[in-house]
Amino acid sequence: MKVFYVSSYGKNNDKGIYIMKFDEETLEMKRVQQILTKDFPSYMITKNHVLYVAYKNASSHNDGGGIGSFTIHSDELILNNNYSSSGRSYTHLCVDEKDRYIFAANYHVGATASYQLENGIITQKICAVHHKGLGPDLLKRQTGPHAHCVGITPDQQFVYSVDLGADKVVMYRYNQGVLLEDTDFTLNIVPGSGPRHMLFSPDGRFAYLVNEIANNIMVFKYIEGRFNLIQAIHCLPRHFKGFSSASAIRMTSSGEHLFVSNRGHDSIAMYRVNKETGKISLLYMVHTGKGPRDFNIIDDKYLIVGCQELNCLQVLTFDEEAEKLLMSDSSIELPAPVCIAFE
């Protein structure tokens, strides 16, 4: 049995963190426990037996939002602490290599923040840097900066913050957790792309950026803080004319396959990765329930998909060697799932 965690935007007392179990033999999922949270848990990551949570403020007052930390003990979560951010809402997190600092992306005000960690406990806020810029999106998703994803480059030299509203990847030097933008390295993306999330290949040579508005993936060669665009490939079939917005991007631990979820087309797109060149090629797409905001890969064999608008989780099976991704019959109701994490 595999334990995993789902953050929910459910209404009222349905929101919070759901502890789940997944049986790899039967593909059955079941709820173990719901941890009701004051705010909406928007994004979660695990590192060294700690679950870190980004919170979206659930009230109109300036006393919510922020980040939280739980120790993972067997199939339980033990709260370390929640650190309020005076109404600031966060949508993404990363922790540095030595577990000393946690960095958070604030979509709503377009900023990147840093906090100090001690033994998995968030002890103090260090700084917050506000982004600048806007884009041409007709649906007004780019009227100002919107930091959507934060991470650390494979060489540990930069904190990067992907800004959907400003069409850029802001590159920060970080000394003792203090963020200082290095404008020589900040990456400008094609206007109107709406970059959402970025990840790196296991060997750190390539970066993969999914663009929510342009519905494409950009592939970059990465060398010492520099990004060189080598490919841009669509996430949607050419015949599809409806509205869709690309969402989550994940890669297998082998680095041989890449997946992206599409909300609107409601699908998971599967790509083969050429590990030498970094380029990707579309294999096929599998339709999911409505609004696949996030998914995660278990043991390179299963994808757990969170369908926010259908209020359910679905299981896809994956045979990496045969390159087969199949929708299973296994699903479970869960209110508005928005992120899936496991150790």
mmCIF file of C-alpha atoms in Angstrom:
data_model
loop_
_atom_site.group_PDB
_atom_site.id
_atom_site.type_symbol
_atom_site.label_atom_id
_atom_site.label_comp_id
_atom_site.label_asym_id
_atom_site.label_seq_id
_atom_site.Cartn_x
_atom_site.Cartn_y
_atom_site.Cartn_z
ATOM 1 C CA MET A 1 0.000 0.000 0.000
ATOM 2 C CA LYS A 2 1.289 3.412 -0.970
ATOM 3 C CA VAL A 3 0.376 6.489 1.083
ATOM 4 C CA PHE A 4 -0.181 9.769 -0.741
ATOM 5 C CA TYR A 5 -1.615 13.185 0.046
ATOM 6 C CA VAL A 6 -4.204 15.295 -1.758
ATOM 7 C CA SER A 7 -4.915 18.966 -1.182
ATOM 8 C CA SER A 8 -8.541 19.949 -1.656
ATOM 9 C CA TYR A 9 -10.334 23.192 -2.498
ATOM 10 C CA GLY A 10 -13.572 21.653 -1.226
ATOM 11 C CA LYS A 11 -16.205 23.973 0.177
ATOM 12 C CA ASN A 12 -16.417 24.715 3.897
ATOM 13 C CA ASN A 13 -15.457 21.634 5.925
ATOM 14 C CA ASP A 14 -14.597 19.582 2.833
ATOM 15 C CA LYS A 15 -11.357 21.485 2.206
ATOM 16 C CA GLY A 16 -8.021 20.410 3.594
ATOM 17 C CA ILE A 17 -5.434 17.653 3.227
ATOM 18 C CA TYR A 18 -6.611 14.107 2.554
ATOM 19 C CA ILE A 19 -4.351 11.204 3.508
ATOM 20 C CA MET A 20 -4.942 8.422 1.002
ATOM 21 C CA LYS A 21 -3.825 4.835 0.440
ATOM 22 C CA PHE A 22 -3.264 3.224 -2.939
ATOM 23 C CA ASP A 23 -3.165 -0.542 -3.457
ATOM 24 C CA GLU A 24 -0.833 -1.289 -6.354
ATOM 25 C CA GLU A 25 -2.325 -4.765 -6.851
ATOM 26 C CA THR A 26 -6.004 -3.835 -7.071
ATOM 27 C CA LEU A 27 -5.474 -0.137 -8.012
ATOM 28 C CA GLU A 28 -7.977 0.733 -5.290
ATOM 29 C CA MET A 29 -7.718 4.097 -3.504
ATOM 30 C CA LYS A 30 -9.186 4.784 -0.087
ATOM 31 C CA ARG A 31 -9.330 7.693 2.321
ATOM 32 C CA VAL A 32 -7.407 7.310 5.556
ATOM 33 C CA GLN A 33 -8.009 10.710 7.106
ATOM 34 C CA GLN A 34 -8.995 14.276 6.300
ATOM 35 C CA ILE A 35 -7.082 17.077 7.983
ATOM 36 C CA LEU A 36 -9.354 20.110 7.922
ATOM 37 C CA THR A 37 -7.342 23.290 7.338
ATOM 38 C CA LYS A 38 -8.365 26.881 7.986
ATOM 39 C CA ASP A 39 -7.189 27.930 4.515
ATOM 40 C CA PHE A 40 -7.128 26.159 1.161
ATOM 41 C CA PRO A 41 -4.010 23.999 0.747
ATOM 42 C CA SER A 42 -2.959 24.804 -2.802
ATOM 43 C CA TYR A 43 0.350 23.027 -3.354
ATOM 44 C CA MET A 44 2.323 20.419 -1.435
ATOM 45 C CA ILE A 45 5.774 18.882 -1.597
ATOM 46 C CA THR A 46 7.524 16.248 0.482
ATOM 47 C CA LYS A 47 11.178 16.186 1.507
ATOM 48 C CA ASN A 48 12.963 14.107 4.134
ATOM 49 C CA HIS A 49 9.737 12.878 5.785
ATOM 50 C CA VAL A 50 8.194 16.344 5.938
ATOM 51 C CA LEU A 51 5.127 17.538 3.998
ATOM 52 C CA TYR A 52 5.226 21.258 3.205
ATOM 53 C CA VAL A 53 1.985 23.008 2.265
ATOM 54 C CA ALA A 54 1.269 26.319 0.516
ATOM 55 C CA TYR A 55 -1.982 27.926 1.652
ATOM 56 C CA LYS A 56 -4.415 30.083 -0.270
ATOM 57 C CA ASN A 57 -6.198 32.527 2.033
ATOM 58 C CA ALA A 58 -9.797 31.353 2.495
ATOM 59 C CA SER A 59 -11.068 34.564 4.080
ATOM 60 C CA SER A 60 -11.326 38.227 3.138
ATOM 61 C CA HIS A 61 -9.161 39.174 6.120
ATOM 62 C CA ASN A 62 -5.404 39.524 6.326
ATOM 63 C CA ASP A 63 -4.952 36.748 8.848
ATOM 64 C CA GLY A 64 -4.765 33.712 6.542
ATOM 65 C CA GLY A 65 -2.590 32.251 3.835
ATOM 66 C CA GLY A 66 1.045 31.304 4.312
ATOM 67 C CA ILE A 67 2.768 27.950 4.549
ATOM 68 C CA GLY A 68 2.633 24.910 6.786
ATOM 69 C CA SER A 69 4.763 21.931 7.726
ATOM 70 C CA PHE A 70 3.832 18.391 8.820
ATOM 71 C CA THR A 71 6.050 15.524 9.890
ATOM 72 C CA ILE A 72 5.198 12.301 8.041
ATOM 73 C CA HIS A 73 4.950 9.442 10.539
ATOM 74 C CA SER A 74 3.740 6.139 9.103
ATOM 75 C CA ASP A 75 0.348 7.018 7.566
ATOM 76 C CA GLU A 76 -0.159 10.034 9.819
ATOM 77 C CA LEU A 77 0.658 13.713 9.469
ATOM 78 C CA ILE A 78 1.801 15.525 12.618
ATOM 79 C CA LEU A 79 1.603 19.310 12.416
ATOM 80 C CA ASN A 80 4.934 21.056 12.990
ATOM 81 C CA ASN A 81 3.551 24.543 12.482
ATOM 82 C CA ASN A 82 1.623 26.885 10.225
ATOM 83 C CA TYR A 83 3.194 30.248 9.446
ATOM 84 C CA SER A 84 0.685 32.967 8.553
ATOM 85 C CA SER A 85 1.644 35.403 5.816
ATOM 86 C CA SER A 86 -0.801 38.194 6.709
ATOM 87 C CA GLY A 87 -3.295 37.252 4.017
ATOM 88 C CA ARG A 88 -0.746 36.359 1.340
ATOM 89 C CA SER A 89 -1.667 33.288 -0.712
ATOM 90 C CA TYR A 90 0.957 30.909 -2.065
ATOM 91 C CA THR A 91 0.660 28.521 -4.997
ATOM 92 C CA HIS A 92 3.995 26.694 -5.138
ATOM 93 C CA LEU A 93 6.956 25.743 -2.942
ATOM 94 C CA CYS A 94 10.498 24.412 -2.956
ATOM 95 C CA VAL A 95 13.040 23.659 -0.238
ATOM 96 C CA ASP A 96 16.788 24.140 -0.590
ATOM 97 C CA GLU A 97 19.269 21.271 -0.656
ATOM 98 C CA LYS A 98 20.103 21.441 3.068
ATOM 99 C CA ASP A 99 16.535 22.012 4.323
ATOM 100 C CA ARG A 100 17.413 25.452 5.670
ATOM 101 C CA TYR A 101 15.102 27.589 3.560
ATOM 102 C CA ILE A 102 11.698 27.279 1.931
ATOM 103 C CA PHE A 103 10.764 29.442 -1.044
ATOM 104 C CA ALA A 104 7.193 30.222 -2.079
ATOM 105 C CA ALA A 105 5.526 31.633 -5.203
ATOM 106 C CA ASN A 106 2.693 34.116 -4.634
ATOM 107 C CA TYR A 107 0.435 34.061 -7.693
ATOM 108 C CA HIS A 108 -1.993 36.721 -6.501
ATOM 109 C CA VAL A 109 0.443 39.583 -5.926
ATOM 110 C CA GLY A 110 3.232 38.298 -8.177
ATOM 111 C CA ALA A 111 6.034 37.792 -5.683
ATOM 112 C CA THR A 112 8.590 35.249 -4.506
ATOM 113 C CA ALA A 113 9.134 34.837 -0.765
ATOM 114 C CA SER A 114 11.645 33.004 1.410
ATOM 115 C CA TYR A 115 11.376 31.584 4.924
ATOM 116 C CA GLN A 116 13.814 30.009 7.338
ATOM 117 C CA LEU A 117 13.497 26.355 8.338
ATOM 118 C CA GLU A 118 14.768 24.585 11.450
ATOM 119 C CA ASN A 119 14.160 20.834 11.646
ATOM 120 C CA GLY A 120 11.149 21.134 9.345
ATOM 121 C CA ILE A 121 9.641 24.016 11.333
ATOM 122 C CA ILE A 122 9.082 27.377 9.605
ATOM 123 C CA THR A 123 10.693 29.872 11.997
ATOM 124 C CA GLN A 124 10.685 33.247 10.270
ATOM 125 C CA LYS A 125 10.065 35.106 7.024
ATOM 126 C CA ILE A 126 13.271 36.332 5.416
ATOM 127 C CA CYS A 127 12.103 38.377 2.446
ATOM 128 C CA ALA A 128 9.600 38.801 -0.389
ATOM 129 C CA VAL A 129 10.454 40.201 -3.811
ATOM 130 C CA HIS A 130 7.702 41.599 -6.026
ATOM 131 C CA HIS A 131 7.864 40.972 -9.752
ATOM 132 C CA LYS A 132 7.078 43.483 -12.484
ATOM 133 C CA GLY A 133 5.541 43.057 -15.906
ATOM 134 C CA LEU A 134 2.388 42.044 -17.758
ATOM 135 C CA GLY A 135 1.320 40.281 -20.922
ATOM 136 C CA PRO A 136 -1.236 40.420 -23.758
ATOM 137 C CA ASP A 137 -3.625 37.619 -22.710
ATOM 138 C CA LEU A 138 -7.170 38.466 -23.802
ATOM 139 C CA LEU A 139 -8.729 36.694 -20.804
ATOM 140 C CA LYS A 140 -6.924 39.126 -18.477
ATOM 141 C CA ARG A 141 -4.686 36.504 -16.839
ATOM 142 C CA GLN A 142 -1.722 38.775 -17.557
ATOM 143 C CA THR A 143 -2.796 42.191 -16.273
ATOM 144 C CA GLY A 144 0.082 41.998 -13.803
ATOM 145 C CA PRO A 145 2.760 39.586 -12.560
ATOM 146 C CA HIS A 146 1.651 36.156 -11.282
ATOM 147 C CA ALA A 147 4.421 33.941 -9.885
ATOM 148 C CA HIS A 148 3.199 30.377 -10.356
ATOM 149 C CA CYS A 149 6.154 28.095 -9.693
ATOM 150 C CA VAL A 150 9.396 28.262 -7.760
ATOM 151 C CA GLY A 151 12.378 25.909 -7.828
ATOM 152 C CA ILE A 152 16.132 25.618 -7.503
ATOM 153 C CA THR A 153 18.368 25.025 -10.509
ATOM 154 C CA PRO A 154 20.238 21.684 -10.624
ATOM 155 C CA ASP A 155 23.572 23.457 -10.045
ATOM 156 C CA GLN A 156 22.108 25.004 -6.859
ATOM 157 C CA GLN A 157 23.133 28.463 -8.093
ATOM 158 C CA PHE A 158 19.704 30.033 -8.555
ATOM 159 C CA VAL A 159 16.174 30.067 -7.247
ATOM 160 C CA TYR A 160 13.935 30.401 -10.299
ATOM 161 C CA SER A 161 10.406 31.797 -10.211
ATOM 162 C CA VAL A 162 8.110 31.164 -13.174
ATOM 163 C CA ASP A 163 5.823 34.166 -13.728
ATOM 164 C CA LEU A 164 2.660 33.484 -15.755
ATOM 165 C CA GLY A 165 1.562 37.128 -15.848
ATOM 166 C CA ALA A 166 4.879 38.677 -16.839
ATOM 167 C CA ASP A 167 6.009 35.947 -19.288
ATOM 168 C CA LYS A 168 9.353 35.392 -17.627
ATOM 169 C CA VAL A 169 11.413 33.102 -15.452
ATOM 170 C CA VAL A 170 12.961 35.320 -12.799
ATOM 171 C CA MET A 171 16.400 34.114 -11.674
ATOM 172 C CA TYR A 172 17.488 34.846 -8.116
ATOM 173 C CA ARG A 173 20.788 34.481 -6.326
ATOM 174 C CA TYR A 174 20.056 33.356 -2.777
ATOM 175 C CA ASN A 175 22.498 33.959 0.031
ATOM 176 C CA GLN A 176 21.306 32.868 3.490
ATOM 177 C CA GLY A 177 17.799 32.759 2.029
ATOM 178 C CA VAL A 178 17.859 36.383 0.836
ATOM 179 C CA LEU A 179 16.639 36.604 -2.768
ATOM 180 C CA LEU A 180 18.376 38.968 -5.172
ATOM 181 C CA GLU A 181 17.374 38.931 -8.845
ATOM 182 C CA ASP A 182 20.232 38.507 -11.303
ATOM 183 C CA THR A 183 18.774 40.284 -14.327
ATOM 184 C CA ASP A 184 21.567 38.965 -16.556
ATOM 185 C CA PHE A 185 20.059 35.497 -16.204
ATOM 186 C CA THR A 186 16.295 36.192 -15.993
ATOM 187 C CA LEU A 187 14.611 34.505 -18.965
ATOM 188 C CA ASN A 188 11.991 36.322 -21.053
ATOM 189 C CA ILE A 189 9.375 34.069 -22.636
ATOM 190 C CA VAL A 190 7.402 34.778 -25.835
ATOM 191 C CA PRO A 191 4.675 37.338 -24.871
ATOM 192 C CA GLY A 192 1.303 35.727 -24.240
ATOM 193 C CA SER A 193 2.745 32.299 -23.407
ATOM 194 C CA GLY A 194 1.735 32.312 -19.733
ATOM 195 C CA PRO A 195 4.485 30.081 -18.298
ATOM 196 C CA ARG A 196 3.141 27.972 -15.421
ATOM 197 C CA HIS A 197 5.529 25.255 -14.181
ATOM 198 C CA MET A 198 9.100 24.223 -15.033
ATOM 199 C CA LEU A 199 11.152 21.137 -14.242
ATOM 200 C CA PHE A 200 14.603 19.827 -15.138
ATOM 201 C CA SER A 201 15.788 16.514 -16.553
ATOM 202 C CA PRO A 202 17.369 14.178 -13.967
ATOM 203 C CA ASP A 203 20.852 14.998 -15.292
ATOM 204 C CA GLY A 204 20.166 18.757 -15.055
ATOM 205 C CA ARG A 205 21.035 19.459 -18.701
ATOM 206 C CA PHE A 206 17.535 20.365 -19.916
ATOM 207 C CA ALA A 207 14.595 22.386 -18.616
ATOM 208 C CA TYR A 208 10.954 21.809 -19.584
ATOM 209 C CA LEU A 209 8.545 24.737 -19.263
ATOM 210 C CA VAL A 210 4.794 24.285 -19.695
ATOM 211 C CA ASN A 211 2.909 27.366 -20.868
ATOM 212 C CA GLU A 212 -0.692 27.568 -19.646
ATOM 213 C CA ILE A 213 -1.945 30.131 -22.169
ATOM 214 C CA ALA A 214 -0.005 29.052 -25.266
ATOM 215 C CA ASN A 215 -0.697 25.374 -24.442
ATOM 216 C CA ASN A 216 2.809 24.296 -25.303
ATOM 217 C CA ILE A 217 6.024 22.985 -23.796
ATOM 218 C CA MET A 218 9.314 24.790 -24.319
ATOM 219 C CA VAL A 219 12.508 22.777 -24.045
ATOM 220 C CA PHE A 220 15.710 24.563 -23.056
ATOM 221 C CA LYS A 221 19.305 23.464 -22.844
ATOM 222 C CA TYR A 222 20.559 24.657 -19.462
ATOM 223 C CA ILE A 223 24.197 25.596 -18.841
ATOM 224 C CA GLU A 224 25.354 27.631 -15.834
ATOM 225 C CA GLY A 225 22.237 29.768 -15.498
ATOM 226 C CA ARG A 226 21.673 30.212 -19.244
ATOM 227 C CA PHE A 227 18.632 28.838 -21.055
ATOM 228 C CA ASN A 228 18.862 28.107 -24.775
ATOM 229 C CA LEU A 229 15.502 27.314 -26.411
ATOM 230 C CA ILE A 230 15.775 24.181 -28.541
ATOM 231 C CA GLN A 231 12.114 23.180 -29.040
ATOM 232 C CA ALA A 232 8.501 24.263 -28.609
ATOM 233 C CA ILE A 233 5.789 21.621 -28.962
ATOM 234 C CA HIS A 234 2.004 21.823 -28.523
ATOM 235 C CA CYS A 235 0.059 20.080 -25.753
ATOM 236 C CA LEU A 236 -3.199 19.866 -27.729
ATOM 237 C CA PRO A 237 -4.236 18.120 -30.943
ATOM 238 C CA ARG A 238 -4.371 20.451 -33.926
ATOM 239 C CA HIS A 239 -8.059 19.751 -34.581
ATOM 240 C CA PHE A 240 -9.104 20.811 -31.056
ATOM 241 C CA LYS A 241 -10.780 24.250 -31.161
ATOM 242 C CA GLY A 242 -12.193 24.545 -27.644
ATOM 243 C CA PHE A 243 -10.728 26.380 -24.649
ATOM 244 C CA SER A 244 -7.983 24.616 -22.739
ATOM 245 C CA SER A 245 -5.191 25.561 -20.375
ATOM 246 C CA ALA A 246 -2.122 23.424 -19.752
ATOM 247 C CA SER A 247 -1.547 22.643 -16.109
ATOM 248 C CA ALA A 248 0.834 20.178 -14.439
ATOM 249 C CA ILE A 249 4.082 18.818 -15.868
ATOM 250 C CA ARG A 250 5.845 15.738 -14.491
ATOM 251 C CA MET A 251 8.653 13.443 -15.622
ATOM 252 C CA THR A 252 9.405 9.811 -14.786
ATOM 253 C CA SER A 253 12.404 9.216 -12.532
ATOM 254 C CA SER A 254 14.150 7.561 -15.494
ATOM 255 C CA GLY A 255 13.852 10.824 -17.416
ATOM 256 C CA GLU A 256 12.540 8.912 -20.434
ATOM 257 C CA HIS A 257 8.945 10.178 -20.462
ATOM 258 C CA LEU A 258 7.233 13.486 -19.794
ATOM 259 C CA PHE A 259 3.550 14.144 -19.092
ATOM 260 C CA VAL A 260 1.386 17.275 -19.147
ATOM 261 C CA SER A 261 -2.247 17.674 -18.058
ATOM 262 C CA ASN A 262 -4.696 19.748 -20.111
ATOM 263 C CA ARG A 263 -7.759 21.362 -18.501
ATOM 264 C CA GLY A 264 -10.430 21.882 -21.155
ATOM 265 C CA HIS A 265 -9.248 19.194 -23.509
ATOM 266 C CA ASP A 266 -9.228 17.146 -20.270
ATOM 267 C CA SER A 267 -6.331 14.871 -21.046
ATOM 268 C CA ILE A 268 -2.847 13.729 -20.134
ATOM 269 C CA ALA A 269 -0.368 14.178 -22.985
ATOM 270 C CA MET A 270 2.527 11.720 -22.989
ATOM 271 C CA TYR A 271 5.911 12.448 -24.567
ATOM 272 C CA ARG A 272 9.031 10.413 -25.219
ATOM 273 C CA VAL A 273 12.233 12.188 -24.160
ATOM 274 C CA ASN A 274 15.440 11.942 -26.166
ATOM 275 C CA LYS A 275 17.923 11.971 -23.304
ATOM 276 C CA GLU A 276 20.807 12.949 -25.571
ATOM 277 C CA THR A 277 19.237 15.972 -27.275
ATOM 278 C CA GLY A 278 16.615 16.794 -24.631
ATOM 279 C CA LYS A 279 13.909 17.083 -27.266
ATOM 280 C CA ILE A 280 10.516 15.445 -26.810
ATOM 281 C CA SER A 281 8.029 13.805 -29.166
ATOM 282 C CA LEU A 282 4.313 13.333 -28.535
ATOM 283 C CA LEU A 283 3.240 9.697 -28.270
ATOM 284 C CA TYR A 284 -0.474 10.116 -27.556
ATOM 285 C CA MET A 285 -3.091 11.575 -25.221
ATOM 286 C CA VAL A 286 -5.418 9.888 -22.752
ATOM 287 C CA HIS A 287 -8.700 11.557 -21.831
ATOM 288 C CA THR A 288 -9.433 12.128 -18.153
ATOM 289 C CA GLY A 289 -12.259 13.508 -16.058
ATOM 290 C CA LYS A 290 -12.997 17.229 -16.111
ATOM 291 C CA GLY A 291 -10.293 19.642 -14.988
ATOM 292 C CA PRO A 292 -7.115 17.563 -14.421
ATOM 293 C CA ARG A 293 -5.316 20.287 -12.472
ATOM 294 C CA ASP A 294 -2.607 18.038 -11.066
ATOM 295 C CA PHE A 295 -1.316 14.487 -11.213
ATOM 296 C CA ASN A 296 1.662 12.595 -9.875
ATOM 297 C CA ILE A 297 3.611 9.499 -10.846
ATOM 298 C CA ILE A 298 4.022 6.555 -8.471
ATOM 299 C CA ASP A 299 7.031 4.268 -9.046
ATOM 300 C CA ASP A 300 7.007 5.109 -12.772
ATOM 301 C CA LYS A 301 4.025 2.720 -13.018
ATOM 302 C CA TYR A 302 0.910 4.684 -12.063
ATOM 303 C CA LEU A 303 -0.446 8.190 -12.520
ATOM 304 C CA ILE A 304 -2.865 9.525 -9.920
ATOM 305 C CA VAL A 305 -4.869 12.341 -11.532
ATOM 306 C CA GLY A 306 -6.781 14.973 -9.583
ATOM 307 C CA CYS A 307 -9.830 16.120 -11.565
ATOM 308 C CA GLN A 308 -10.771 19.342 -9.799
ATOM 309 C CA GLU A 309 -14.038 19.956 -11.646
ATOM 310 C CA LEU A 310 -15.226 16.352 -11.489
ATOM 311 C CA ASN A 311 -14.362 16.080 -7.756
ATOM 312 C CA CYS A 312 -12.488 12.825 -8.104
ATOM 313 C CA LEU A 313 -9.151 11.032 -8.391
ATOM 314 C CA GLN A 314 -8.429 8.652 -11.250
ATOM 315 C CA VAL A 315 -5.707 6.032 -11.732
ATOM 316 C CA LEU A 316 -3.826 5.524 -14.995
ATOM 317 C CA THR A 317 -1.462 2.592 -15.439
ATOM 318 C CA PHE A 318 1.861 3.130 -17.182
ATOM 319 C CA ASP A 319 4.200 0.599 -18.763
ATOM 320 C CA GLU A 320 7.338 2.600 -19.464
ATOM 321 C CA GLU A 321 9.097 -0.056 -21.520
ATOM 322 C CA ALA A 322 6.077 -0.628 -23.774
ATOM 323 C CA GLU A 323 5.149 3.077 -23.650
ATOM 324 C CA LYS A 324 1.556 2.308 -22.731
ATOM 325 C CA LEU A 325 -0.550 4.737 -20.693
ATOM 326 C CA LEU A 326 -4.062 3.443 -19.970
ATOM 327 C CA MET A 327 -7.017 4.773 -18.011
ATOM 328 C CA SER A 328 -8.060 2.223 -15.385
ATOM 329 C CA ASP A 329 -11.500 1.671 -13.854
ATOM 330 C CA SER A 330 -10.223 2.899 -10.506
ATOM 331 C CA SER A 331 -11.487 6.248 -9.226
ATOM 332 C CA ILE A 332 -12.654 7.770 -5.961
ATOM 333 C CA GLU A 333 -14.729 10.818 -5.120
ATOM 334 C CA LEU A 334 -12.833 13.639 -3.463
ATOM 335 C CA PRO A 335 -13.817 17.317 -3.332
ATOM 336 C CA ALA A 336 -11.916 19.594 -5.763
ATOM 337 C CA PRO A 337 -8.459 17.951 -5.695
ATOM 338 C CA VAL A 338 -5.741 20.446 -6.715
ATOM 339 C CA CYS A 339 -2.421 18.795 -5.796
ATOM 340 C CA ILE A 340 -1.119 15.275 -5.261
ATOM 341 C CA ALA A 341 2.062 14.479 -3.332
ATOM 342 C CA PHE A 342 3.771 11.443 -1.860
ATOM 343 C CA GLU A 343 7.166 10.539 -0.456
#
